[in-house]
Structures are given as structure tokens and as C-alpha cells.
Short mmCIF file of C-alpha atoms and ligand atoms in Angstrom, two decimals:
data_model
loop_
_atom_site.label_atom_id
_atom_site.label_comp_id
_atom_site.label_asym_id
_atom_site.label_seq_id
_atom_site.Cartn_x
_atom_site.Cartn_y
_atom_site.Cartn_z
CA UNK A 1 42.13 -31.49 45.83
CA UNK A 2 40.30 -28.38 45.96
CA UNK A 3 36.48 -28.38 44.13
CA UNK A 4 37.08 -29.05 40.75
CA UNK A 5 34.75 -27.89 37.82
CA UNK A 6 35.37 -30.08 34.72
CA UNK A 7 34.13 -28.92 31.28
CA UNK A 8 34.35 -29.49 27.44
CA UNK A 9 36.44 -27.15 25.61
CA UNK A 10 34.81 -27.61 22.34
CA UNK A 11 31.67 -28.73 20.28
CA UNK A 12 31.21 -31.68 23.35
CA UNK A 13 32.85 -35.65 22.87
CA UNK A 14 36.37 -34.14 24.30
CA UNK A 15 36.62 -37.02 26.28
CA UNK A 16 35.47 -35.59 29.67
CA UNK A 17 33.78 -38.75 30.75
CA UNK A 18 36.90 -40.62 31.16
CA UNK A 19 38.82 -37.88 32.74
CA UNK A 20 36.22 -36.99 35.28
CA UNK A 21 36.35 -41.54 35.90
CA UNK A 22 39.39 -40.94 36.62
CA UNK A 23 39.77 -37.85 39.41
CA UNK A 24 36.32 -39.07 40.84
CA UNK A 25 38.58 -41.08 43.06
CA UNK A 26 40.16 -38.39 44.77
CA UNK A 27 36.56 -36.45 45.64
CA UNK A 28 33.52 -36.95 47.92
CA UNK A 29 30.76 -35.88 45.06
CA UNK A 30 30.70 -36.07 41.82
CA UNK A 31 28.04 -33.33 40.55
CA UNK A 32 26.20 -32.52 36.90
CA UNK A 33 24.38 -29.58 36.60
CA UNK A 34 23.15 -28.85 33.06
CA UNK A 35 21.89 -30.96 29.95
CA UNK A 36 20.20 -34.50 30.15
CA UNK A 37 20.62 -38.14 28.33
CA UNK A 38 21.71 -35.99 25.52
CA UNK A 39 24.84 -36.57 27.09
CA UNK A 40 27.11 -39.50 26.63
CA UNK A 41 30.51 -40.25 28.49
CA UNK A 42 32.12 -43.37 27.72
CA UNK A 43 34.52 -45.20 30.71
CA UNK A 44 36.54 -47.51 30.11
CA UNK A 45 37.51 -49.90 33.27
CA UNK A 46 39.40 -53.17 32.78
CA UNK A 47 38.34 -53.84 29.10
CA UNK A 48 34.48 -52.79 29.93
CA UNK A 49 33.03 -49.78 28.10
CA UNK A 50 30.48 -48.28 30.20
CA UNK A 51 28.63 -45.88 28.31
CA UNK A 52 26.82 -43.11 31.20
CA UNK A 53 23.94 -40.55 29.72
CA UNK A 54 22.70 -39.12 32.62
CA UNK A 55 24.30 -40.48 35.65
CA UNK A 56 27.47 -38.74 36.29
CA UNK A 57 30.72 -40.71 35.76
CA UNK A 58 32.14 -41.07 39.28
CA UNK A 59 29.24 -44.13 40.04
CA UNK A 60 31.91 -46.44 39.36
CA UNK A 61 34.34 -45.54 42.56
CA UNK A 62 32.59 -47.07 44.93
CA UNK A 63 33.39 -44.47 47.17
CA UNK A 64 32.40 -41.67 45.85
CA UNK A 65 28.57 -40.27 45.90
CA UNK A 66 26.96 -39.34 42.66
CA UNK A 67 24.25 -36.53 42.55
CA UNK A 68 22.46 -34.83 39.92
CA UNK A 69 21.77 -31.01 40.22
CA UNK A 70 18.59 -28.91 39.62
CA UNK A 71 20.23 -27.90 36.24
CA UNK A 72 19.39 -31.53 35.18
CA UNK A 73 16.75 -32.21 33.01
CA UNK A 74 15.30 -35.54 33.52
CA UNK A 75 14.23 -38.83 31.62
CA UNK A 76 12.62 -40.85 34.16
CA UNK A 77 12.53 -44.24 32.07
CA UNK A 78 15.93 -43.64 30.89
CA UNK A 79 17.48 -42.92 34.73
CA UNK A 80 15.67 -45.92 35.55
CA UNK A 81 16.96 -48.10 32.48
CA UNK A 82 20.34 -46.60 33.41
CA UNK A 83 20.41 -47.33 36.70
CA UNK A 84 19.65 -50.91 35.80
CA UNK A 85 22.09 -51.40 33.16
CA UNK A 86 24.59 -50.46 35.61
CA UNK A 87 23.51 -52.45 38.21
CA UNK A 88 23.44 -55.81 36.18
CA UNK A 89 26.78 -55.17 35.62
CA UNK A 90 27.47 -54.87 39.33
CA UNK A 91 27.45 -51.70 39.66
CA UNK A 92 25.66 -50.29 43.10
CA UNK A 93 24.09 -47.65 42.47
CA UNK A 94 21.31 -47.45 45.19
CA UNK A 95 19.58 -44.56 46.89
CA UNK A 96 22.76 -43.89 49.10
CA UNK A 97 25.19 -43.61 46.14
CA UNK A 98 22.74 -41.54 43.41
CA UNK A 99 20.89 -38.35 45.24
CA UNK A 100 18.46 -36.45 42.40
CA UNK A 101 17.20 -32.74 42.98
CA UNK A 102 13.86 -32.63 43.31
CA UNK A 103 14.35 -29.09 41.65
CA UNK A 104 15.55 -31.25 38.29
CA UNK A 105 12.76 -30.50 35.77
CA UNK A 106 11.09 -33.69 34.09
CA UNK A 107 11.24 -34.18 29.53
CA UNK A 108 7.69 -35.57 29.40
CA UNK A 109 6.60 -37.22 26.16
CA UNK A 110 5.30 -34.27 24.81
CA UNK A 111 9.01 -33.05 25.01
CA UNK A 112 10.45 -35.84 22.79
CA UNK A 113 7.57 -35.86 20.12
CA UNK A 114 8.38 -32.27 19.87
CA UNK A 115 11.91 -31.99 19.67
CA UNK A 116 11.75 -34.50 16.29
CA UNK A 117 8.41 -33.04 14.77
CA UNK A 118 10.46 -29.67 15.03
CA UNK A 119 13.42 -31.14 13.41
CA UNK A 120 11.63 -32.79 10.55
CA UNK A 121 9.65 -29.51 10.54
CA UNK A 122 12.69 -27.31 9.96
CA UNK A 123 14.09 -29.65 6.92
CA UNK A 124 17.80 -28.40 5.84
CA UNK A 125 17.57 -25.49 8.55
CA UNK A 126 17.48 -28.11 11.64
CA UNK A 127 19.48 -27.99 14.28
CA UNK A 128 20.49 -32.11 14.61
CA UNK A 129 19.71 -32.40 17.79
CA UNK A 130 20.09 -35.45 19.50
CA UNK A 131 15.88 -35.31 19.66
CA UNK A 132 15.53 -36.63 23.51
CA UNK A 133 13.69 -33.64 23.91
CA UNK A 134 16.15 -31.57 26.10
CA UNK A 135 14.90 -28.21 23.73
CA UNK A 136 11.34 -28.31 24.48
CA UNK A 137 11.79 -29.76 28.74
CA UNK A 138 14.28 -26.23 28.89
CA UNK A 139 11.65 -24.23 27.26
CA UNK A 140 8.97 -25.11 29.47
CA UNK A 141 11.41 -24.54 32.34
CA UNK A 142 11.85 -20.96 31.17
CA UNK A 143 8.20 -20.64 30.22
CA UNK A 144 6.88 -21.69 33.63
CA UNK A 145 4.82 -24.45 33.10
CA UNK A 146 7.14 -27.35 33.46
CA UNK A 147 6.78 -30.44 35.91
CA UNK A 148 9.32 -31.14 38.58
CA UNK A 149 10.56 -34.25 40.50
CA UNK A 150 9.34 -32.55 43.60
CA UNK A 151 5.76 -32.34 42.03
CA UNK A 152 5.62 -36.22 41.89
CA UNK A 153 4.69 -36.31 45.40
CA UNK A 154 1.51 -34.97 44.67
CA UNK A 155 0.14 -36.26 41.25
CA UNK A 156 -2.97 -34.25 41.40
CA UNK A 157 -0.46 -31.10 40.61
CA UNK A 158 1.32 -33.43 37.70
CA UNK A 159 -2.20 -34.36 36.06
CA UNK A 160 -3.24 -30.82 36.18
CA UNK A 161 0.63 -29.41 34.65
CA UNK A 162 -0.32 -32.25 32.34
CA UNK A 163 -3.41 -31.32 31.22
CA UNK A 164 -2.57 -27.82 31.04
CA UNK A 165 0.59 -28.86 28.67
CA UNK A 166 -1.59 -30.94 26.24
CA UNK A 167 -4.27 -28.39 25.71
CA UNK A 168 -1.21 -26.62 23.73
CA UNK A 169 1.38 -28.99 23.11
CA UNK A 170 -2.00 -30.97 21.16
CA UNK A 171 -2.59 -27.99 19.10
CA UNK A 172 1.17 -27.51 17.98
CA UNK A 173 1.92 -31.59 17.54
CA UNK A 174 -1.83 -32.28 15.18
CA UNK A 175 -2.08 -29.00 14.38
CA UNK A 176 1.36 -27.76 12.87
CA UNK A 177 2.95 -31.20 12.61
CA UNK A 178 0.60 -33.87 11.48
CA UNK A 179 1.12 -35.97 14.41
CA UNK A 180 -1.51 -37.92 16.63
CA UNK A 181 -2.21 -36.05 19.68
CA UNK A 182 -1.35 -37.26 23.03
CA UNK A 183 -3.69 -38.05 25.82
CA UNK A 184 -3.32 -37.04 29.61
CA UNK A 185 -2.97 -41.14 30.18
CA UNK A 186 -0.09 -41.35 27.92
CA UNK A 187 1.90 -39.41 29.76
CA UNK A 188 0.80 -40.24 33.10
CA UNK A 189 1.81 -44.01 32.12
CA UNK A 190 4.99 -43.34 30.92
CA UNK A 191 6.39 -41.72 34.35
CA UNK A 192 3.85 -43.41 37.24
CA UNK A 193 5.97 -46.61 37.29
CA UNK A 194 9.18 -44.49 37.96
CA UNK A 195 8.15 -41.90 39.96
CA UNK A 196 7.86 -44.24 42.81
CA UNK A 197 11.33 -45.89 42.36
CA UNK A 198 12.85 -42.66 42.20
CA UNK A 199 11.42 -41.50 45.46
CA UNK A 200 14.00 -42.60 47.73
CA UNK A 201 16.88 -41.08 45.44
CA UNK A 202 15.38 -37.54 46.03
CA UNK A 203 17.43 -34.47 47.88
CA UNK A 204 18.33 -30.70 48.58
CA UNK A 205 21.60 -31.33 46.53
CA UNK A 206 22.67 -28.22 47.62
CA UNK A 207 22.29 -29.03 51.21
CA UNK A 208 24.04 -32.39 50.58
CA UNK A 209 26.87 -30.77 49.39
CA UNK A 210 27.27 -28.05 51.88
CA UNK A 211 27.16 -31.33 54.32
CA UNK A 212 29.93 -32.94 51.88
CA UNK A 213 31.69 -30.10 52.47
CA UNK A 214 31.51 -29.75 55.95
CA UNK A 215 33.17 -33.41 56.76
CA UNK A 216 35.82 -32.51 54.48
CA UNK A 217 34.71 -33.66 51.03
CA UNK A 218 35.62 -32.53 47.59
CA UNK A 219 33.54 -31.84 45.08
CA UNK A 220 34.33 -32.81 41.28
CA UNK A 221 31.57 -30.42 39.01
CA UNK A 222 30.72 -32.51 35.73
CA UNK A 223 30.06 -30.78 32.52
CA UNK A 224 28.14 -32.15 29.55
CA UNK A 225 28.35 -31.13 25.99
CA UNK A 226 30.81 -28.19 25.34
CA UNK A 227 31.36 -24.62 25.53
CA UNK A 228 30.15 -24.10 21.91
CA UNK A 229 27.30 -26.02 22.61
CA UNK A 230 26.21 -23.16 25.01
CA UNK A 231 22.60 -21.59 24.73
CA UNK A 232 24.38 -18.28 25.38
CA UNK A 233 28.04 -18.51 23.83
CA UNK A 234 28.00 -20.99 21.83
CA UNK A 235 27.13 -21.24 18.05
CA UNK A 236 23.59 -20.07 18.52
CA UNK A 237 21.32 -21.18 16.96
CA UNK A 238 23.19 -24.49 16.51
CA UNK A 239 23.40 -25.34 20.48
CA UNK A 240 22.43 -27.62 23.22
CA UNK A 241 19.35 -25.53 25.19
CA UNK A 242 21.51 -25.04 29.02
CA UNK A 243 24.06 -23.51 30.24
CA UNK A 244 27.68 -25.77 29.70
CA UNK A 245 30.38 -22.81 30.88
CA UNK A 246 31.54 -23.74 33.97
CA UNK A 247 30.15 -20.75 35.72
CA UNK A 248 26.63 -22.64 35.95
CA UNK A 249 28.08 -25.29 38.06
CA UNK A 250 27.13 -23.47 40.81
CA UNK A 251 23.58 -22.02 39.61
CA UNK A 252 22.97 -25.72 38.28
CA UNK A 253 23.60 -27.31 41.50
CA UNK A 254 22.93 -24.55 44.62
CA UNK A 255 25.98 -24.22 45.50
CA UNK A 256 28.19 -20.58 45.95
CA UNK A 257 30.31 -19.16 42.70
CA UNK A 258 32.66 -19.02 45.61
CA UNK A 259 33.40 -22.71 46.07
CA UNK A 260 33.88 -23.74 42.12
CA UNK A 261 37.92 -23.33 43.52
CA UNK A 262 39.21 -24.76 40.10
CA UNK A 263 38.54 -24.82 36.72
CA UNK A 264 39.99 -27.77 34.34
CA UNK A 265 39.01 -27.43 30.18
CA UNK A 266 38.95 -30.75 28.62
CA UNK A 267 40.06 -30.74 24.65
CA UNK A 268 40.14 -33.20 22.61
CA UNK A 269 43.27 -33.14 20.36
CA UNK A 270 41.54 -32.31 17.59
CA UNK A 271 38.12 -30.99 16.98
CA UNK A 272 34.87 -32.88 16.49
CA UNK A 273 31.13 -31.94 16.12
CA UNK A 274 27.97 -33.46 15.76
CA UNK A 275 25.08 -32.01 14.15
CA UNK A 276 24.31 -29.30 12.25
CA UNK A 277 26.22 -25.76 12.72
CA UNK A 278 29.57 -24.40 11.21
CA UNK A 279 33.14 -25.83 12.15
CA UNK A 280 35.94 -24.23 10.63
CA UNK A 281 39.00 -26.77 10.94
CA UNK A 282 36.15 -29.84 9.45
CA UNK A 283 38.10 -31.73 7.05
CA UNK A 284 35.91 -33.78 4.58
CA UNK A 285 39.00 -35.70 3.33
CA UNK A 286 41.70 -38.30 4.16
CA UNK A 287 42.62 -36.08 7.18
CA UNK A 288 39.00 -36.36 8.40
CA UNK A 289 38.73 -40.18 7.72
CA UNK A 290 41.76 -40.44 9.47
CA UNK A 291 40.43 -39.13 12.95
CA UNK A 292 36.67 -40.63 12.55
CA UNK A 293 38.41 -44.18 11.78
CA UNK A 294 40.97 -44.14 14.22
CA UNK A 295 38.94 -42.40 17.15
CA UNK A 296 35.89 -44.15 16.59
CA UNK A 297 34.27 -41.14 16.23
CA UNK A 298 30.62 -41.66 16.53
CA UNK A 299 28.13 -39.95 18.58
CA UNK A 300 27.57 -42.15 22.16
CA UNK A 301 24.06 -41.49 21.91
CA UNK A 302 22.74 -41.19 18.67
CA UNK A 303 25.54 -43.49 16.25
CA UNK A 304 26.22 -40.37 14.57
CA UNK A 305 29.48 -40.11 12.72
CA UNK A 306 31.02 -36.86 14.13
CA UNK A 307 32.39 -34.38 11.98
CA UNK A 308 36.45 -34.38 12.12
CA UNK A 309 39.03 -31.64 11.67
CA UNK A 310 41.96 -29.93 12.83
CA UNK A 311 42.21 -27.99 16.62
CA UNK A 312 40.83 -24.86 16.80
CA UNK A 313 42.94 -22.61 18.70
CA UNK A 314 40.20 -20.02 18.52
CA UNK A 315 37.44 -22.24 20.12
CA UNK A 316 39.82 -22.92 22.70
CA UNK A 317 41.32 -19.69 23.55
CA UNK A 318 37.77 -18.35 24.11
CA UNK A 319 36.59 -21.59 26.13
CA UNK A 320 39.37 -20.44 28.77
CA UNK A 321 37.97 -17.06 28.82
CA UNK A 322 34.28 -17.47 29.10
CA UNK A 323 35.02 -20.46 32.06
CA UNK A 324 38.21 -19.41 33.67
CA UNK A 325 39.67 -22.48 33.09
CA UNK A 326 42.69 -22.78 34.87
CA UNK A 327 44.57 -25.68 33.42
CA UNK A 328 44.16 -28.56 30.18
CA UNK A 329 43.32 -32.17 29.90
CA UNK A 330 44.12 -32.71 26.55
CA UNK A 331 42.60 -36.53 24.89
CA UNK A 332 43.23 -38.44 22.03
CA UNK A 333 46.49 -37.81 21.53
CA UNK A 334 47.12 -41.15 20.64
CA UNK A 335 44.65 -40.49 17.15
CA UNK A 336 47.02 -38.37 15.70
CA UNK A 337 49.87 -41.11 15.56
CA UNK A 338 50.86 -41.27 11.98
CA UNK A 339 49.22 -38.62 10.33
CA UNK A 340 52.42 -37.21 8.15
CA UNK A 341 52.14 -32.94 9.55
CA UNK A 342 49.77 -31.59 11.59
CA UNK A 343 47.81 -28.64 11.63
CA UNK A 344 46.62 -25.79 14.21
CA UNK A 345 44.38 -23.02 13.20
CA UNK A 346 45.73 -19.91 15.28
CA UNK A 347 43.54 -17.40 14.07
CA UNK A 348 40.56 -16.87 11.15
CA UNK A 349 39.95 -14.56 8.39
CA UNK A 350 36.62 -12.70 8.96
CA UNK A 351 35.57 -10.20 6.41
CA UNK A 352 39.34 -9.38 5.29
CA UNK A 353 40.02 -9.27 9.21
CA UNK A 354 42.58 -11.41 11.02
CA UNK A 355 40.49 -12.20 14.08
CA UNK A 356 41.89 -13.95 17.20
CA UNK A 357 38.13 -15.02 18.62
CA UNK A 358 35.43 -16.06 17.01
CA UNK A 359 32.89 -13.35 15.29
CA UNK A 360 29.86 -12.89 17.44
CA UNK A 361 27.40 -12.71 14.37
CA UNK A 362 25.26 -15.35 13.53
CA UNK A 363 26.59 -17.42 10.58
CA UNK A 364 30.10 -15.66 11.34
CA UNK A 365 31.62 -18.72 11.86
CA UNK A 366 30.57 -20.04 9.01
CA UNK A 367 32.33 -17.25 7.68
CA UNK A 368 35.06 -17.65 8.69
CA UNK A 369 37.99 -19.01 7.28
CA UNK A 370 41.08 -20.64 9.54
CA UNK A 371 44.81 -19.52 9.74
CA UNK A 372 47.18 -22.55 10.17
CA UNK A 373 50.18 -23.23 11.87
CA UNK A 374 51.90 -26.64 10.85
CA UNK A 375 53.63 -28.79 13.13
CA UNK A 376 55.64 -31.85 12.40
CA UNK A 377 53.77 -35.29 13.13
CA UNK A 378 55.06 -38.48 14.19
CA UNK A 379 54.67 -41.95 13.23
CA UNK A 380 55.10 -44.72 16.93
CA UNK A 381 51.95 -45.26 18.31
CA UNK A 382 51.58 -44.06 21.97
CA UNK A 383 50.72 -47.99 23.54
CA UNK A 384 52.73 -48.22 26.60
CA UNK A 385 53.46 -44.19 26.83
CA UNK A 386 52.98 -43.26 31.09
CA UNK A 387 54.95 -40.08 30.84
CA UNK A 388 55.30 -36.96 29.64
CA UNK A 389 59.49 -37.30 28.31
CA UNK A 390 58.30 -41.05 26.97
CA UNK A 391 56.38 -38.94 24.17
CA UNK A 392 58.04 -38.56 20.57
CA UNK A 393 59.81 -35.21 20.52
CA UNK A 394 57.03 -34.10 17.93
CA UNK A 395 53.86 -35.13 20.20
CA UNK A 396 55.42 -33.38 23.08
CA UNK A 397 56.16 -29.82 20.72
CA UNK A 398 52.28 -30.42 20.04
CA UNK A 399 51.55 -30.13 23.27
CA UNK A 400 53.56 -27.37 24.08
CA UNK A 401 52.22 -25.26 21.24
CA UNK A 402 48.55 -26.23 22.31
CA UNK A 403 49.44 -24.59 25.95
CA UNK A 404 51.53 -21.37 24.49
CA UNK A 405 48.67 -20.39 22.38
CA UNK A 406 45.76 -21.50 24.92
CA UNK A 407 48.15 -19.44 27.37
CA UNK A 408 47.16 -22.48 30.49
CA UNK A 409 49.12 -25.97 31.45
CA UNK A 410 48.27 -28.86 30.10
CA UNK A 411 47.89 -31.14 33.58
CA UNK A 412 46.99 -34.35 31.95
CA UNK A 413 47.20 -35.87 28.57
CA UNK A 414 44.79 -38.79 27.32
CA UNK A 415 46.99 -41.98 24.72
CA UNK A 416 44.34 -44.47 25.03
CA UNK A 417 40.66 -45.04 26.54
CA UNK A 418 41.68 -47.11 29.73
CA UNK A 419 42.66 -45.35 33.02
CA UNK A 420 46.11 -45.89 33.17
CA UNK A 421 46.47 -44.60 29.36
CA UNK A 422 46.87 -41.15 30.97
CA UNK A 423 49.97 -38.99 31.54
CA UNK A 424 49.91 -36.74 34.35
CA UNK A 425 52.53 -33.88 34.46
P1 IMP B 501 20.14 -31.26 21.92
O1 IMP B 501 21.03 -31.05 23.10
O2 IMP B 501 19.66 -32.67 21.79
O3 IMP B 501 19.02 -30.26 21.85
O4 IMP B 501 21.02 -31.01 20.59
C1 IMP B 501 21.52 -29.71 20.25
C2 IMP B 501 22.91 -29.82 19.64
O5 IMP B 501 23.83 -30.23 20.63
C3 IMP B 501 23.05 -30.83 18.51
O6 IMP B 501 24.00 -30.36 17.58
C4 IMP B 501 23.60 -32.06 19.21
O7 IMP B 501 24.30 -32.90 18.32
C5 IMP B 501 24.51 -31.40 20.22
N1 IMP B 501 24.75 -32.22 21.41
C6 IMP B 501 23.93 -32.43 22.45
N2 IMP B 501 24.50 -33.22 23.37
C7 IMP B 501 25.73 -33.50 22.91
C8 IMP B 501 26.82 -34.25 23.45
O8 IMP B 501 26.78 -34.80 24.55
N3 IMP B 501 27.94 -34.32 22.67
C9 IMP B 501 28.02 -33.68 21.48
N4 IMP B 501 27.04 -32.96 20.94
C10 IMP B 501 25.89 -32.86 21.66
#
């Protein structure tokens, strides 16, 4: 298997956790790049649910090496209560199995506080984030004065980031929000403990891959959130604060454009969100109860219920442009089972326009109102389904009319959370 980039399709939740489970067998590494414990990816292995924030989901083939890319932003408590859930479940994931960038940049108290006194702040106009303070870590990132791993070998350069931080972060939290300023101690406390355990976890990922590479490895790239969670293309301003398309795979990890060989879009059958920002297919209804009930859709992280609706053809179409994706995995299929007809939205209406991507404009999705196909639905359940011709003859013309209008294969399709609940053609 050549390098493999793997990335949501859609508002994030497509399922990618499970599918990335399953081809981390065939690779060396298993890489993320962007986002934080924002993230959740649920695996399921032999009746255990593992639910993975921030480590990426290949940790449970033993084989395979796990490492998180400068891209990353980083919880230290929670990557340290992660790693020991996992472990007490017998999973190993020690120093030689989990290698962290020490380029990843660090969501420091001040980050989380921030990210919820902003939401409260911002009343019906919020964003719904998941309020693990990814925003805030990215904007000090951007704005220069962020802490790195690297900088925990030297805490006299954290204390005076620190410092630095509070004398503004102080004014903004007591000042604008009403809340009870932190002190330098606070935060020192709440990442001392870990920076030591992390220590021996640390790496030049991109040096570990180009040695990966150079004994013959494969790399799997890991995506988190979606495509229209993007900072740049996605429904700005209701978006996750990093890059998901797969072309920062290799800016979030160090490794060349040139090496992300393949591109596979995950999708979810049909569309979910969670938080606040305009989704076209939603269905409020029956339809909608039907796919939160029977795909248990609530957010891994937060217990959110998701907002459910129809497939969005127009999400999709421009998820394969903006990431090259080369081929489908396509999940959930199994959640549609006995829903009477199904739907498809093709195109929208925009302004007394038929348009085949979405508008550009902010709110223009919002605006914009969908075009649907209708396809016949079908009533078995998928239990038991391994292959493609085992399908009904209306899941199957589903499928088919998913790749014709996405215009790429569909190389896998999802019935059922378990491994071996996958079909691939
Ligand atoms: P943030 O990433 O916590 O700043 O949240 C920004 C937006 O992205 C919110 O709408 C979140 O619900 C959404 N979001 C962040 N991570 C995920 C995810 O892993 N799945 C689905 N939505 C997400």
C-alpha cells in the first residue's frame, strides 16, 4: 500500500476512526497532523469500544507505530489520561509505540478558560465548539507566543511564555469575562507532572518517518474533524481552528507533498454536524430521529446529539476537489435500513441560481436551499452482509449513485461498527 492520507468528507463523525483501525494493519505509521482532543474516533474490536481523542487510531495493531505531528495541538493531562486508559485495558502504548513532535504546540489552561468564556460571551452567535480550547492554543500558534513540547526541556523559557501569556490572557478572562484570573502556578501545576512522563515519547516526526520510509514502511495520514470543518474552506466562521484537507498532512507532519501518494475521503452515508453553523440536508423530523436513534449519533467528546439529514452531494463533490481524494469509504450504511425512500441533494438553489458547489459567501449556505434526487430504500438489515453483490439491489444503486455524482470509487463500505462489518470492493 502506497502512503495513504485518510480524511472526513463532511462536517467530521464520518466514521474515519474505524476505517483508519482497520488499514493501520497494513502500514508502518499511523500519523495525525491537525486538531487536538477535540477529536473523537470510536474502534470497535471484539465487542470493546475504544473511544481515541488524541492518540491516533492505529495504537491498537500492535505492530504498527503511532506518532503525532507538529500540526497537533496538545493536552498534556488528557495524552496522559489517554495513554492510561488504554493501557489498563492492555493496550501498550509505551515510548516505542507513541512518538510526539516536540514542534506540537501545548492548550494551556488559559486556552480552555478561554475557549468557554468566549462561547458564553458570544450567546446565540457562538460557534459550539467542543471548548477544549483548540481556538485559542491555534491562535497563539499564529500569534507567536505559544509554548511548545520542545520548550519543556527548559522551564525557565515555559515560566517566562507563561508569564508573558497571563499578563494578557488576565486582562481579557477578569477583564472582559468576569472570570477569576489565573496565576503563573496554576498553570505551571497543571503540566509539571506530565511534562516529565512525556519526555521519553518526544521526536523529529519527520525524521522518523523519512526513517519509516527508508526500511520500507507505509505511512497511513489520519485526519480529524472534516473538510467543512476547515479554518480555510470550510463553513467559516463555524469551523474547527486547523487545517483538515488532506493537503496539510504533509505541512502538519514534515513530510514532502510528494509522498501523500493517495488520497481516500471518508463519508458517512448521510450527513451529520455538531455545533452551530448551517447544514442544508438537516432534517428536524422523523427522518432525522431516524438516523440520530439508529446511529447513535452523539458527539464522542462532548455527548452532543448531532444534527441528522440527508447526503450532501455538494459537500462531497467539493471535499474531492479541495483534497484530491482519489477514492470513497462510505459508513453507516447499515443506518439507512428501513427508512421507506431516500434522498440525495445533487445541487442547491442560491439566489434563484442552480449551483453545483457551495456559495463562498458567508451565511451562503445558510442560504441555500437543496435539490433532491430520490432513490428507492430498502427494508433487511445489513447483519451478516461481507460483500458488495450480498447488498439489497436498492443499497447497492445507492452506492452507485453516491460514486456517479462524487465522480470517484467507492473502495470500502461500512454495515456495522466491528471490523469485519466492512465490504471491500
Ligand atoms: P473546536 O474544534 O472545539 O474549536 O470546535 C469548532 C467546531 O468544530 C464546532 O462546531 C465543533 O462541534 C466542531 N468539531 C470539532 N471537532 C470535531 C469532531 O471531531 N467532530 C465533529 N465536529 C467537531
Amino acid at each position: 500500500m502506497p502512503n495513504l492520507v485518510v480524511i472526513g468528507t463532511q462536517w467530521g463523525d464520518e466514521g474515519k476512526g474505524k476505517i483508519v483501525d482497520l488499514l493501520a494493519a497494513q502500514v508502518a505509521a499511523v500519523v495525525r497532523f491537525q486538531g487536538g482532543h477535540n477529536a473523537g474516533h470510536t474502534v470497535s474490536v471484539g465487542g470493546e469500544e475504544y473511544k481515541l481523542r488524541l492518540i491516533p487510531s492505529g495504537i491498537l495493531h500492535p505492530g504498527t507505530i503511532c506518532m503525532l505531528g507538529n500540526g497537533v495541538v496538545l493536552d498534556l493531562e488528557e495524552l496522559c489520561a489517554e495513554i492510561d486508559a488504554l493501557v489498563a485495558r492492555g493496550v501498550d502504548v509505551g515510548p516505542e509505540r507513541l512518538r510526539i513532535s516536540r514542534k506540537c504546540h501545548l492548550i494551556l489552561p488559559y486556552h480552555r478558560l478561554l475557549d468557554k468564556a468566549r462561547e458564553n460571551f458570544k450567546g446565540d452567535g457562538k460557534i459550539g465548539t467542543t471548548g477544549r480550547g483548540i481556538g485559542p492554543c491555534y491562535e497563539d500558534k499564529a500569534g507567536r507566543c505559544g509554548v511548545r513540547v520542545c520548550d519543556l526541556e527548559d522551564m525557565d523559557l515555559v515560566r517566562r511564555k507563561i508569564r508573558l501569556a497571563l499578563d494578557e490572557k488576565n486582562v481579557l478572562l477578569a477583564g472582559l469575562y468576569s472570570q477569576k484570573p489565573l496565576t503563573e502556578r496554576e498553570v505551571l501545576e497543571r503540566i509539571e507532572g506530565s511534562a516529565a512522563r512525556i519526555q521519553p515519547y518526544l521526536a523529529d516526526i519527520s525524521e522518523e518517518m523519512a526513517r519509516v520510509e527508508g526500511a520500507g514502511g507505509e505511512i497511513l495520514f489520519e485526519g480529524a474533524q472534516g473538510s467543512h470543518l476547515d479554518i480555510d474552506h470550510g463553513t467559516y466562521p463555524f469551523v474547527t481552528s486547523s487545517s483538515t484537507v488532506a493537503g496539510n498532512a504533509a505541512a502538519g507532519s514534515g513530510i514532502g507533498p510528494d509522498h501523500l501518494h493517495r488520497v481516500l475521503g471518508v463519508v458517512k452515508a448521510y450527513t451529520t454536524r455538531v455545533g452551530s453553523g448551517a447544514m442544508p440536508t438537516e432534517q428536524a423530523g422523523e427522518i432525522g430521529g431516524h438516523l440520530q436513534k439508529k446511529g447513535a449519533e452523539f458527539g464522542t467528546v462532548t455527548g452532543r446529539p448531532r444534527r441528522c439529514g440527508w447526503l450532501d452531494l455538494v459537500i462531497l463533490r467539493e471535499s474531492v476537489r479541495l483534497s484530491g481524494v482519489n477514492s470513497l469509504a462510505v459508513t453507516k450504511l447499515d443506518v439507512l435500513s428501513g427508512l421507506p425512500e431516500l434522498k440525495i441533494c445533487v445541487a442547491y438553489n442560491y439566489r434563484g441560481r442552480v449551483v453545483e458547489y457551495p456559495p463562498q459567501a458567508e451565511g451562503g449556505l445558510g442560504e441555500s436551499v437543496p435539490v433532491y434526487e430520490t432513490l428507492g430504500g430498502w427494508t433487511r438489515s445489513l447483519d451478516g452482509i461481507r460483500s458488495f453483490a450480498e447488498l439489497p439491489a436498492a443499497a447497492r444503486d445507492y452506492v452507485r449513485r453516491l460514486e456517479e455524482l462524487a465522480e470517484r470509487p467507492v473502495s470500502m463500505v461500512s454495515v456495522g461498527p466491528e471490523r469485519d462489518r466492512t465490504i471491500m470492493r
